């Protein structure tokens, strides 16, 4: 039988909000740009998206 503390931790884990959609999007963009600069294999559309993100960030 789980202890009270284990139950509390499980409830907190289930109820805790995950990363916001904006944070997930920013993390995805950062990883895509990192892979682009590292020369890893990317599909043509991913390369295009990475270049778009880089251009957008340079402008701001």
PDB file of C-alpha atoms in Angstrom:
ATOM      1  CA  UNK A   1       0.000   0.000   0.000  1.00  0.00           C
ATOM      2  CA  UNK A   2       1.504   3.380  -0.961  1.00  0.00           C
ATOM      3  CA  UNK A   3       2.342   5.890   1.723  1.00  0.00           C
ATOM      4  CA  UNK A   4       0.597   9.244   1.999  1.00  0.00           C
ATOM      5  CA  UNK A   5       3.711  10.977   0.629  1.00  0.00           C
ATOM      6  CA  UNK A   6       3.765   8.691  -2.413  1.00  0.00           C
ATOM      7  CA  UNK A   7       0.090   9.437  -3.069  1.00  0.00           C
ATOM      8  CA  UNK A   8       0.678  13.193  -2.716  1.00  0.00           C
ATOM      9  CA  UNK A   9       3.639  13.029  -5.160  1.00  0.00           C
ATOM     10  CA  UNK A  10       1.555  11.029  -7.651  1.00  0.00           C
ATOM     11  CA  UNK A  11      -1.325  13.513  -7.426  1.00  0.00           C
ATOM     12  CA  UNK A  12       1.087  16.449  -7.881  1.00  0.00           C
ATOM     13  CA  UNK A  13       2.673  14.726 -10.881  1.00  0.00           C
ATOM     14  CA  UNK A  14      -0.692  14.146 -12.554  1.00  0.00           C
ATOM     15  CA  UNK A  15      -2.010  17.640 -11.838  1.00  0.00           C
ATOM     16  CA  UNK A  16       1.185  19.585 -12.553  1.00  0.00           C
ATOM     17  CA  UNK A  17       1.003  21.535 -15.793  1.00  0.00           C
ATOM     18  CA  UNK A  18       3.491  20.514 -18.421  1.00  0.00           C
ATOM     19  CA  UNK A  19       5.370  22.934 -20.624  1.00  0.00           C
ATOM     20  CA  UNK A  20       3.157  25.525 -22.275  1.00  0.00           C
ATOM     21  CA  UNK A  21       2.525  25.220 -26.020  1.00  0.00           C
ATOM     22  CA  UNK A  22       4.788  28.259 -26.538  1.00  0.00           C
ATOM     23  CA  UNK A  23       7.615  26.591 -24.609  1.00  0.00           C
ATOM     24  CA  UNK A  24       7.175  23.357 -26.583  1.00  0.00           C
ATOM     25  CA  UNK A  25       7.235  25.335 -29.836  1.00  0.00           C
ATOM     26  CA  UNK A  26      10.372  27.253 -28.802  1.00  0.00           C
ATOM     27  CA  UNK A  27      12.104  24.003 -27.806  1.00  0.00           C
ATOM     28  CA  UNK A  28      11.183  22.414 -31.156  1.00  0.00           C
ATOM     29  CA  UNK A  29      12.488  25.434 -33.075  1.00  0.00           C
ATOM     30  CA  UNK A  30      15.730  25.509 -31.069  1.00  0.00           C
ATOM     31  CA  UNK A  31      16.329  21.792 -31.721  1.00  0.00           C
ATOM     32  CA  UNK A  32      15.588  22.179 -35.438  1.00  0.00           C
ATOM     33  CA  UNK A  33      18.034  25.093 -35.774  1.00  0.00           C
ATOM     34  CA  UNK A  34      20.663  23.201 -33.730  1.00  0.00           C
ATOM     35  CA  UNK A  35      20.381  20.195 -36.059  1.00  0.00           C
ATOM     36  CA  UNK A  36      20.521  22.467 -39.122  1.00  0.00           C
ATOM     37  CA  UNK A  37      23.759  24.110 -37.923  1.00  0.00           C
ATOM     38  CA  UNK A  38      25.232  20.737 -36.913  1.00  0.00           C
ATOM     39  CA  UNK A  39      24.711  19.484 -40.456  1.00  0.00           C
ATOM     40  CA  UNK A  40      22.511  16.592 -39.395  1.00  0.00           C
ATOM     41  CA  UNK A  41      20.191  15.034 -41.949  1.00  0.00           C
ATOM     42  CA  UNK A  42      16.977  17.034 -42.304  1.00  0.00           C
ATOM     43  CA  UNK A  43      14.175  16.777 -44.813  1.00  0.00           C
ATOM     44  CA  UNK A  44      13.884  19.585 -47.339  1.00  0.00           C
ATOM     45  CA  UNK A  45      10.874  21.042 -45.541  1.00  0.00           C
ATOM     46  CA  UNK A  46      12.726  20.926 -42.187  1.00  0.00           C
ATOM     47  CA  UNK A  47      15.690  22.759 -43.748  1.00  0.00           C
ATOM     48  CA  UNK A  48      13.343  25.366 -45.175  1.00  0.00           C
ATOM     49  CA  UNK A  49      11.675  25.772 -41.780  1.00  0.00           C
ATOM     50  CA  UNK A  50      15.051  26.097 -40.015  1.00  0.00           C
ATOM     51  CA  UNK A  51      16.165  28.819 -42.449  1.00  0.00           C
ATOM     52  CA  UNK A  52      12.851  30.635 -41.927  1.00  0.00           C
ATOM     53  CA  UNK A  53      13.328  30.555 -38.131  1.00  0.00           C
ATOM     54  CA  UNK A  54      16.900  31.818 -38.435  1.00  0.00           C
ATOM     55  CA  UNK A  55      15.846  34.700 -40.713  1.00  0.00           C
ATOM     56  CA  UNK A  56      12.977  35.580 -38.362  1.00  0.00           C
ATOM     57  CA  UNK A  57      15.278  35.615 -35.322  1.00  0.00           C
ATOM     58  CA  UNK A  58      17.859  37.794 -37.107  1.00  0.00           C
ATOM     59  CA  UNK A  59      15.194  40.390 -37.904  1.00  0.00           C
ATOM     60  CA  UNK A  60      13.976  40.677 -34.306  1.00  0.00           C
TER      61      UNK A  60
END
